[in-house]
Short mmCIF file of C-alpha atoms in Angstrom, two decimals:
data_model
loop_
_atom_site.label_atom_id
_atom_site.label_comp_id
_atom_site.label_asym_id
_atom_site.label_seq_id
_atom_site.Cartn_x
_atom_site.Cartn_y
_atom_site.Cartn_z
CA UNK A 47 -57.52 -51.61 31.53
CA UNK A 48 -56.22 -47.73 30.77
CA UNK A 49 -53.05 -48.25 29.34
CA UNK A 50 -50.09 -46.14 30.17
CA UNK A 51 -49.83 -44.96 26.73
CA UNK A 52 -52.35 -44.91 23.58
CA UNK A 53 -50.53 -43.63 20.20
CA UNK A 54 -53.25 -40.82 18.93
CA UNK A 55 -54.09 -40.40 15.25
CA UNK A 56 -55.32 -37.01 13.86
CA UNK A 57 -57.17 -38.99 11.08
CA UNK A 58 -55.08 -37.12 8.09
CA UNK A 59 -51.97 -39.93 8.81
CA UNK A 60 -53.40 -42.56 6.12
CA UNK A 61 -54.40 -39.44 3.65
CA UNK A 62 -51.06 -37.89 3.91
CA UNK A 63 -49.35 -41.40 3.36
CA UNK A 64 -51.66 -42.09 -0.10
CA UNK A 65 -50.69 -38.95 -1.10
CA UNK A 66 -46.65 -39.64 -1.05
CA UNK A 67 -47.43 -42.97 -2.21
CA UNK A 68 -49.14 -41.70 -5.02
CA UNK A 69 -46.31 -39.18 -6.21
CA UNK A 70 -44.42 -41.97 -6.65
CA UNK A 71 -41.68 -40.36 -4.37
CA UNK A 72 -41.77 -42.44 -1.19
CA UNK A 73 -37.90 -42.74 -0.39
CA UNK A 74 -36.31 -40.03 1.94
CA UNK A 75 -36.15 -36.45 1.90
CA UNK A 76 -39.38 -35.69 -0.28
CA UNK A 77 -41.93 -33.45 -0.21
CA UNK A 78 -43.17 -34.10 3.36
CA UNK A 79 -39.78 -34.61 4.32
CA UNK A 80 -39.10 -31.00 3.28
CA UNK A 81 -42.70 -29.49 5.18
CA UNK A 82 -41.65 -31.15 8.38
CA UNK A 83 -38.03 -29.91 8.42
CA UNK A 84 -39.31 -26.23 7.47
CA UNK A 85 -41.63 -26.39 10.19
CA UNK A 86 -39.14 -27.27 12.74
CA UNK A 87 -36.87 -24.79 11.45
CA UNK A 88 -39.32 -22.09 11.68
CA UNK A 89 -41.06 -22.67 14.86
CA UNK A 90 -38.53 -23.48 17.22
CA UNK A 91 -35.38 -21.63 15.53
CA UNK A 92 -33.45 -24.56 14.88
CA UNK A 93 -30.64 -23.60 12.54
CA UNK A 94 -31.00 -26.78 10.26
CA UNK A 95 -33.39 -29.82 10.94
CA UNK A 96 -33.02 -33.21 9.57
CA UNK A 97 -35.37 -35.95 9.81
CA UNK A 98 -34.11 -39.60 10.94
CA UNK A 99 -35.51 -42.62 10.99
CA UNK A 100 -35.39 -42.61 15.11
CA UNK A 101 -33.87 -40.57 18.20
CA UNK A 102 -31.04 -42.99 18.03
CA UNK A 103 -29.96 -42.36 14.80
CA UNK A 104 -29.95 -38.69 15.27
CA UNK A 105 -27.78 -39.26 18.53
CA UNK A 106 -25.20 -41.56 16.45
CA UNK A 107 -25.00 -38.48 13.93
CA UNK A 108 -24.40 -36.10 16.75
CA UNK A 109 -21.16 -38.73 17.69
CA UNK A 110 -20.14 -38.59 14.11
CA UNK A 111 -20.49 -34.75 13.91
CA UNK A 112 -18.44 -34.41 16.99
CA UNK A 113 -15.50 -36.16 15.98
CA UNK A 114 -15.79 -38.86 18.87
CA UNK A 115 -12.73 -40.91 18.92
CA UNK A 116 -11.46 -43.98 20.75
CA UNK A 117 -10.47 -42.76 24.20
CA UNK A 118 -12.41 -39.51 24.35
CA UNK A 119 -14.65 -39.12 26.89
CA UNK A 120 -18.54 -38.07 26.90
CA UNK A 121 -20.31 -36.68 30.01
CA UNK A 122 -24.33 -38.17 30.50
CA UNK A 123 -26.36 -38.52 32.64
CA UNK A 124 -26.81 -42.03 34.30
CA UNK A 125 -30.68 -41.71 34.61
CA UNK A 126 -31.50 -42.02 31.05
CA UNK A 127 -32.42 -44.10 28.11
CA UNK A 128 -29.53 -46.48 26.66
CA UNK A 129 -29.13 -44.45 23.40
CA UNK A 130 -27.94 -40.91 25.30
CA UNK A 131 -24.76 -43.22 26.16
CA UNK A 132 -24.54 -45.64 23.31
CA UNK A 133 -24.44 -43.23 20.48
CA UNK A 134 -20.94 -42.36 21.71
CA UNK A 135 -19.63 -45.56 23.03
CA UNK A 136 -20.09 -46.61 19.28
CA UNK A 137 -17.29 -44.37 18.14
CA UNK A 138 -14.71 -45.71 21.17
CA UNK A 139 -15.88 -42.87 23.91
CA UNK A 140 -15.65 -43.53 27.70
CA UNK A 141 -18.96 -42.57 28.97
CA UNK A 142 -18.18 -40.32 32.58
CA UNK A 143 -22.00 -40.69 34.20
CA UNK A 144 -23.05 -37.82 35.97
CA UNK A 145 -25.96 -37.54 38.86
CA UNK A 146 -29.41 -36.16 38.66
CA UNK A 147 -30.44 -33.26 40.98
CA UNK A 148 -32.12 -34.91 44.29
CA UNK A 149 -35.43 -33.09 43.06
CA UNK A 150 -35.08 -33.78 39.66
CA UNK A 151 -34.12 -36.20 37.18
CA UNK A 152 -32.40 -33.91 35.13
CA UNK A 153 -28.41 -34.15 35.03
CA UNK A 154 -26.80 -31.80 38.15
CA UNK A 155 -25.52 -28.74 36.39
CA UNK A 156 -23.66 -28.44 39.78
CA UNK A 157 -21.49 -30.95 39.48
CA UNK A 158 -20.71 -31.44 35.92
CA UNK A 159 -17.61 -29.27 36.24
CA UNK A 160 -16.27 -31.29 38.40
CA UNK A 161 -16.50 -34.40 35.93
CA UNK A 162 -14.14 -32.57 33.06
CA UNK A 163 -10.80 -33.59 32.07
CA UNK A 164 -8.39 -32.70 29.27
CA UNK A 165 -10.14 -35.87 27.82
CA UNK A 166 -13.71 -34.59 27.68
CA UNK A 167 -15.21 -34.01 24.52
CA UNK A 168 -18.79 -32.92 24.99
CA UNK A 169 -21.58 -32.65 27.45
CA UNK A 170 -25.03 -34.72 26.96
CA UNK A 171 -27.97 -33.27 28.70
CA UNK A 172 -31.11 -35.15 28.58
CA UNK A 173 -34.52 -32.98 29.00
CA UNK A 174 -36.42 -35.57 31.36
CA UNK A 175 -40.13 -35.60 30.73
CA UNK A 176 -39.73 -32.41 28.58
CA UNK A 177 -38.14 -30.13 31.31
CA UNK A 178 -35.50 -28.03 30.77
CA UNK A 179 -31.91 -28.67 32.21
CA UNK A 180 -30.59 -25.84 33.24
CA UNK A 181 -29.10 -24.60 29.98
CA UNK A 182 -27.32 -21.60 31.14
CA UNK A 183 -24.62 -23.15 33.44
CA UNK A 184 -24.15 -25.83 31.25
CA UNK A 185 -23.66 -23.48 28.07
CA UNK A 186 -21.03 -21.75 30.49
CA UNK A 187 -19.23 -24.76 31.48
CA UNK A 188 -18.87 -25.44 27.84
CA UNK A 189 -17.86 -22.40 26.57
CA UNK A 190 -15.35 -22.25 29.26
CA UNK A 191 -13.69 -25.91 28.62
CA UNK A 192 -14.15 -25.54 24.62
CA UNK A 193 -16.56 -28.51 24.47
CA UNK A 194 -20.01 -29.37 22.77
CA UNK A 195 -22.95 -29.61 24.08
CA UNK A 196 -25.61 -32.29 23.07
CA UNK A 197 -29.53 -32.20 23.76
CA UNK A 198 -30.95 -35.35 23.94
CA UNK A 199 -34.60 -33.66 23.23
CA UNK A 200 -35.97 -37.02 22.92
CA UNK A 201 -39.17 -36.04 25.10
CA UNK A 202 -39.23 -32.52 24.56
CA UNK A 203 -40.80 -30.74 21.39
CA UNK A 204 -42.71 -27.87 22.24
CA UNK A 205 -40.58 -27.46 25.38
CA UNK A 206 -38.52 -24.19 26.06
CA UNK A 207 -35.45 -22.75 28.41
CA UNK A 208 -35.77 -19.34 29.82
CA UNK A 209 -32.42 -17.34 30.57
CA UNK A 210 -31.72 -15.14 33.41
CA UNK A 211 -32.25 -12.40 31.00
CA UNK A 212 -35.53 -13.38 29.99
CA UNK A 213 -34.56 -14.83 26.26
CA UNK A 214 -36.70 -17.61 25.65
CA UNK A 215 -35.25 -20.93 23.30
CA UNK A 216 -36.68 -24.09 22.60
CA UNK A 217 -35.33 -27.10 23.68
CA UNK A 218 -32.85 -28.28 20.78
CA UNK A 219 -31.98 -25.15 19.89
CA UNK A 220 -29.51 -24.32 22.58
CA UNK A 221 -26.85 -26.79 22.24
CA UNK A 222 -24.73 -27.01 19.32
CA UNK A 223 -26.70 -29.98 18.41
CA UNK A 224 -30.18 -32.19 19.36
CA UNK A 225 -32.18 -34.87 18.95
CA UNK A 226 -36.07 -35.58 19.28
CA UNK A 227 -38.01 -38.78 18.95
CA UNK A 228 -41.27 -39.05 17.12
CA UNK A 229 -41.65 -42.93 18.98
CA UNK A 230 -45.22 -43.76 19.49
CA UNK A 231 -44.90 -43.03 23.42
CA UNK A 232 -43.94 -38.97 22.13
CA UNK A 233 -46.20 -36.03 22.12
CA UNK A 234 -46.20 -36.26 18.45
CA UNK A 235 -45.57 -39.43 16.70
CA UNK A 236 -44.27 -41.46 13.25
CA UNK A 237 -44.43 -44.77 15.00
CA UNK A 238 -40.68 -44.58 15.17
CA UNK A 239 -38.55 -41.71 14.21
CA UNK A 240 -36.46 -38.80 15.38
CA UNK A 241 -34.77 -35.59 14.06
CA UNK A 242 -31.27 -34.24 14.27
CA UNK A 243 -31.13 -30.13 14.96
CA UNK A 244 -28.05 -28.45 14.35
CA UNK A 245 -27.87 -25.10 16.07
CA UNK A 246 -23.96 -24.20 15.08
CA UNK A 247 -23.42 -23.61 11.54
CA UNK A 248 -20.30 -25.27 11.08
CA UNK A 249 -21.88 -29.01 11.55
CA UNK A 250 -24.38 -28.24 8.80
CA UNK A 251 -22.75 -29.40 5.77
CA UNK A 252 -21.23 -32.37 6.67
CA UNK A 253 -24.61 -33.48 8.61
CA UNK A 254 -26.28 -33.66 5.23
CA UNK A 255 -23.36 -35.72 3.92
CA UNK A 256 -23.66 -38.11 6.98
CA UNK A 257 -27.63 -38.28 6.96
CA UNK A 258 -27.22 -39.26 3.01
CA UNK A 259 -25.00 -42.14 3.49
CA UNK A 260 -21.57 -40.14 3.21
CA UNK A 261 -22.34 -39.03 0.08
CA UNK A 262 -23.29 -35.17 -1.27
CA UNK A 263 -26.73 -36.53 -2.30
CA UNK A 264 -28.23 -33.82 -1.20
CA UNK A 265 -26.44 -31.04 -2.78
CA UNK A 266 -26.99 -32.66 -6.63
CA UNK A 267 -30.63 -32.75 -5.89
CA UNK A 268 -30.34 -28.83 -4.94
CA UNK A 269 -28.43 -28.46 -8.38
CA UNK A 270 -25.45 -27.40 -6.61
CA UNK A 271 -23.27 -29.92 -7.91
CA UNK A 272 -23.58 -32.00 -11.43
CA UNK A 273 -22.94 -35.30 -9.87
CA UNK A 274 -22.76 -37.15 -6.10
CA UNK A 275 -20.15 -39.57 -4.80
CA UNK A 276 -18.67 -40.82 -1.33
CA UNK A 277 -17.41 -38.31 0.35
CA UNK A 278 -17.34 -38.75 4.22
CA UNK A 279 -18.64 -41.35 6.63
CA UNK A 280 -22.60 -41.71 7.27
CA UNK A 281 -24.93 -44.21 6.68
CA UNK A 282 -29.06 -44.10 5.74
CA UNK A 283 -30.30 -42.12 8.79
CA UNK A 284 -33.08 -40.61 6.37
CA UNK A 285 -36.67 -41.74 7.04
CA UNK A 286 -39.01 -42.62 3.81
CA UNK A 287 -41.56 -40.15 2.82
CA UNK A 288 -44.24 -42.43 4.88
CA UNK A 289 -43.03 -41.97 7.99
CA UNK A 290 -42.60 -37.87 7.04
CA UNK A 291 -46.43 -38.29 5.79
CA UNK A 292 -47.76 -39.49 9.14
CA UNK A 293 -45.32 -36.75 11.12
CA UNK A 294 -47.04 -33.95 9.05
CA UNK A 295 -50.47 -34.99 10.01
CA UNK A 296 -49.06 -34.20 13.51
CA UNK A 297 -47.54 -31.14 13.47
CA UNK A 298 -50.56 -29.85 12.19
CA UNK A 299 -52.44 -30.60 14.96
CA UNK A 300 -49.53 -29.99 17.50
CA UNK A 301 -51.07 -27.29 19.36
CA UNK A 302 -54.60 -29.23 19.83
CA UNK A 303 -52.71 -32.27 21.08
CA UNK A 304 -50.56 -29.77 23.63
CA UNK A 305 -53.51 -28.06 24.80
CA UNK A 306 -55.08 -31.37 25.60
CA UNK A 307 -51.95 -33.28 27.31
CA UNK A 308 -51.59 -30.00 29.44
CA UNK A 309 -55.09 -30.11 30.35
CA UNK A 310 -54.29 -33.72 31.52
CA UNK A 311 -51.33 -32.99 33.60
CA UNK A 312 -52.94 -29.90 35.32
CA UNK A 313 -55.87 -32.31 36.59
CA UNK A 314 -53.23 -35.02 37.87
CA UNK A 315 -51.45 -32.17 39.40
CA UNK A 316 -54.18 -30.37 41.22
CA UNK A 317 -55.80 -33.41 42.40
CA UNK A 318 -52.54 -34.94 43.67
CA UNK A 319 -51.21 -31.49 45.30
CA UNK A 320 -54.23 -31.66 47.74
CA UNK A 321 -53.51 -35.15 48.88
CA UNK A 322 -51.05 -35.31 52.30
CA UNK A 323 -49.42 -38.57 51.38
CA UNK A 324 -48.65 -37.39 47.58
CA UNK A 325 -47.89 -33.86 47.59
CA UNK A 326 -43.83 -34.20 47.94
CA UNK A 327 -44.04 -36.57 45.38
CA UNK A 328 -45.08 -34.62 42.22
CA UNK A 329 -42.82 -33.42 39.55
CA UNK A 330 -40.77 -30.44 40.11
CA UNK A 331 -40.64 -27.83 37.52
CA UNK A 332 -37.99 -25.32 37.79
CA UNK A 333 -38.79 -21.52 37.32
CA UNK A 334 -36.56 -21.62 34.09
CA UNK A 335 -38.63 -24.47 32.64
CA UNK A 336 -41.43 -24.90 30.63
CA UNK A 337 -44.09 -27.99 30.74
CA UNK A 338 -44.66 -29.95 27.63
CA UNK A 339 -46.69 -32.52 29.54
CA UNK A 340 -45.01 -35.46 28.31
CA UNK A 341 -45.12 -37.57 30.97
CA UNK A 342 -46.71 -37.29 34.78
CA UNK A 343 -44.67 -39.21 37.40
CA UNK A 344 -44.71 -39.33 41.04
CA UNK A 345 -41.57 -39.81 43.34
CA UNK A 346 -42.19 -42.16 46.01
CA UNK A 347 -40.47 -42.82 49.32
CA UNK A 348 -38.77 -46.26 48.72
CA UNK A 349 -39.44 -48.91 45.76
CA UNK A 350 -41.47 -50.98 48.02
CA UNK A 351 -44.59 -47.68 48.16
CA UNK A 352 -43.67 -48.12 44.47
CA UNK A 353 -44.17 -51.63 43.92
CA UNK A 354 -47.38 -51.07 45.96
CA UNK A 355 -49.11 -48.05 43.75
CA UNK A 356 -47.97 -50.30 40.58
CA UNK A 357 -50.05 -53.03 41.86
CA UNK A 358 -53.31 -50.94 43.51
CA UNK A 359 -53.44 -49.12 40.10
CA UNK A 360 -53.30 -52.41 38.15
CA UNK A 361 -55.90 -53.97 40.21
CA UNK A 362 -58.10 -50.92 39.82
CA UNK A 363 -57.79 -51.10 36.27
CA UNK A 364 -54.81 -48.22 35.33
CA UNK A 365 -51.45 -49.38 33.72
CA UNK A 366 -48.36 -47.27 35.14
CA UNK A 367 -45.28 -47.91 34.70
CA UNK A 368 -41.73 -47.46 36.37
CA UNK A 369 -38.82 -45.76 34.12
CA UNK A 370 -35.15 -46.37 33.46
CA UNK A 371 -32.16 -48.23 35.03
CA UNK A 372 -29.24 -46.16 36.01
CA UNK A 373 -27.07 -46.62 33.31
CA UNK A 374 -23.92 -46.76 35.45
CA UNK A 375 -25.23 -49.71 37.00
CA UNK A 376 -25.78 -51.54 34.06
CA UNK A 377 -24.67 -54.92 33.22
CA UNK A 378 -23.13 -53.67 30.20
CA UNK A 379 -20.72 -50.47 31.94
CA UNK A 380 -20.95 -51.51 35.73
CA UNK A 381 -17.57 -52.66 35.02
CA UNK A 382 -16.46 -49.55 33.11
CA UNK A 383 -17.57 -47.04 35.58
CA UNK A 384 -15.48 -45.31 37.65
CA UNK A 385 -17.24 -46.58 41.00
CA UNK A 386 -18.81 -43.31 41.82
CA UNK A 387 -22.25 -43.71 43.83
CA UNK A 388 -24.68 -41.43 41.96
CA UNK A 389 -27.45 -41.75 44.99
CA UNK A 390 -30.18 -39.26 42.68
CA UNK A 391 -30.28 -41.50 39.70
CA UNK A 392 -30.78 -44.42 41.76
CA UNK A 393 -33.45 -42.89 43.49
CA UNK A 394 -35.03 -42.09 40.53
CA UNK A 395 -34.57 -45.48 39.16
CA UNK A 396 -36.33 -47.00 42.79
CA UNK A 397 -39.02 -44.54 42.73
CA UNK A 398 -40.18 -43.07 40.29
CA UNK A 399 -43.48 -44.32 38.58
CA UNK A 400 -45.03 -42.85 35.39
CA UNK A 401 -48.73 -42.78 35.29
CA UNK A 402 -50.97 -42.92 32.25
CA UNK A 403 -50.92 -40.15 29.98
CA UNK A 404 -52.05 -39.78 26.45
CA UNK A 405 -54.37 -37.73 24.28
CA UNK A 406 -57.38 -39.46 24.38
CA UNK A 407 -57.37 -39.81 28.29
CA UNK A 408 -60.08 -37.83 29.87
CA UNK A 409 -60.40 -36.16 33.63
CA UNK A 410 -62.55 -38.58 34.67
CA UNK A 411 -60.07 -41.08 34.39
CA UNK A 412 -57.68 -39.17 36.24
CA UNK A 413 -60.36 -38.53 38.88
CA UNK A 414 -60.72 -42.24 39.66
CA UNK A 415 -57.22 -43.09 39.35
CA UNK A 416 -56.45 -40.58 42.22
CA UNK A 417 -59.43 -41.63 43.65
CA UNK A 418 -57.99 -45.47 43.47
CA UNK A 419 -54.58 -44.15 45.23
CA UNK A 420 -55.99 -43.32 48.36
#
């Protein structure tokens, strides 16, 4: 069976973990943490990057930094992972779910303004499959209504948005705050792991405090204060040096990993585009978005046809899977949703299927898979 995903190891992970262990400093915010954070800041233009133990943790930090309180409203796409919403629910927010575009699982930027009330505090955008939302429009709306924009860039490492003036910016560097995942299903991984990115300088100082359990410990270790104590809310959001060391081995191979994934993605697209049956089911990449080859998916005409494709591929030795269940229809939130139909989010829930895509997959495997689809 060809799996849906297989974590890729570069070969240096255990070397760097051993180095971290032998250094005598394996708790968080050590040498490897700094190397990773410095790389992301320099490579992608984040004003500040802080590694976290998960993307969920990074989103929870966003909710705290945004000062979300009971009764505040946060606009979130319905077709996303639960963390995109629950981080704000935990702070007391009411989630106002937004639909997807008809031809793209991302949040429909054209309807966002209609969802804003005097209680709206933030807009969460999710760059599905590493493909950019319409950040130019979202940021214009946020500026007009004085709202914060939080980029859930869990799947979007090394992916970009191009503005109408030609400026190209990395996803996670455009909104006020961003969150990434290094879960084993992502392009670069640390098993579990994530990162908060801060692009508005007013949040940097507090982010470090929240990251370090509500203390000014980071300032103490930089020699900026002579003692540290409890100064704010927070939690233990930072990962150990073992996780950071693993991630550093992946970062060193980022270019090679991305090149291989893009090659595989393009092979899928090229082969399926020639098939009348599937050419209208292919992913849509808007002109303003780059493609980081995080995922290859098809959007089939019905849930029945999707089920048939999954079963057909399983019988041929390929593990294909569907994805999110629309959050507005979830058992936890259905009673709190305002009752609006979100037909596109529901369409992707019922019709989207993800095909195997991982570094060690090869083009022959993809050719066999496409052939088996018939």
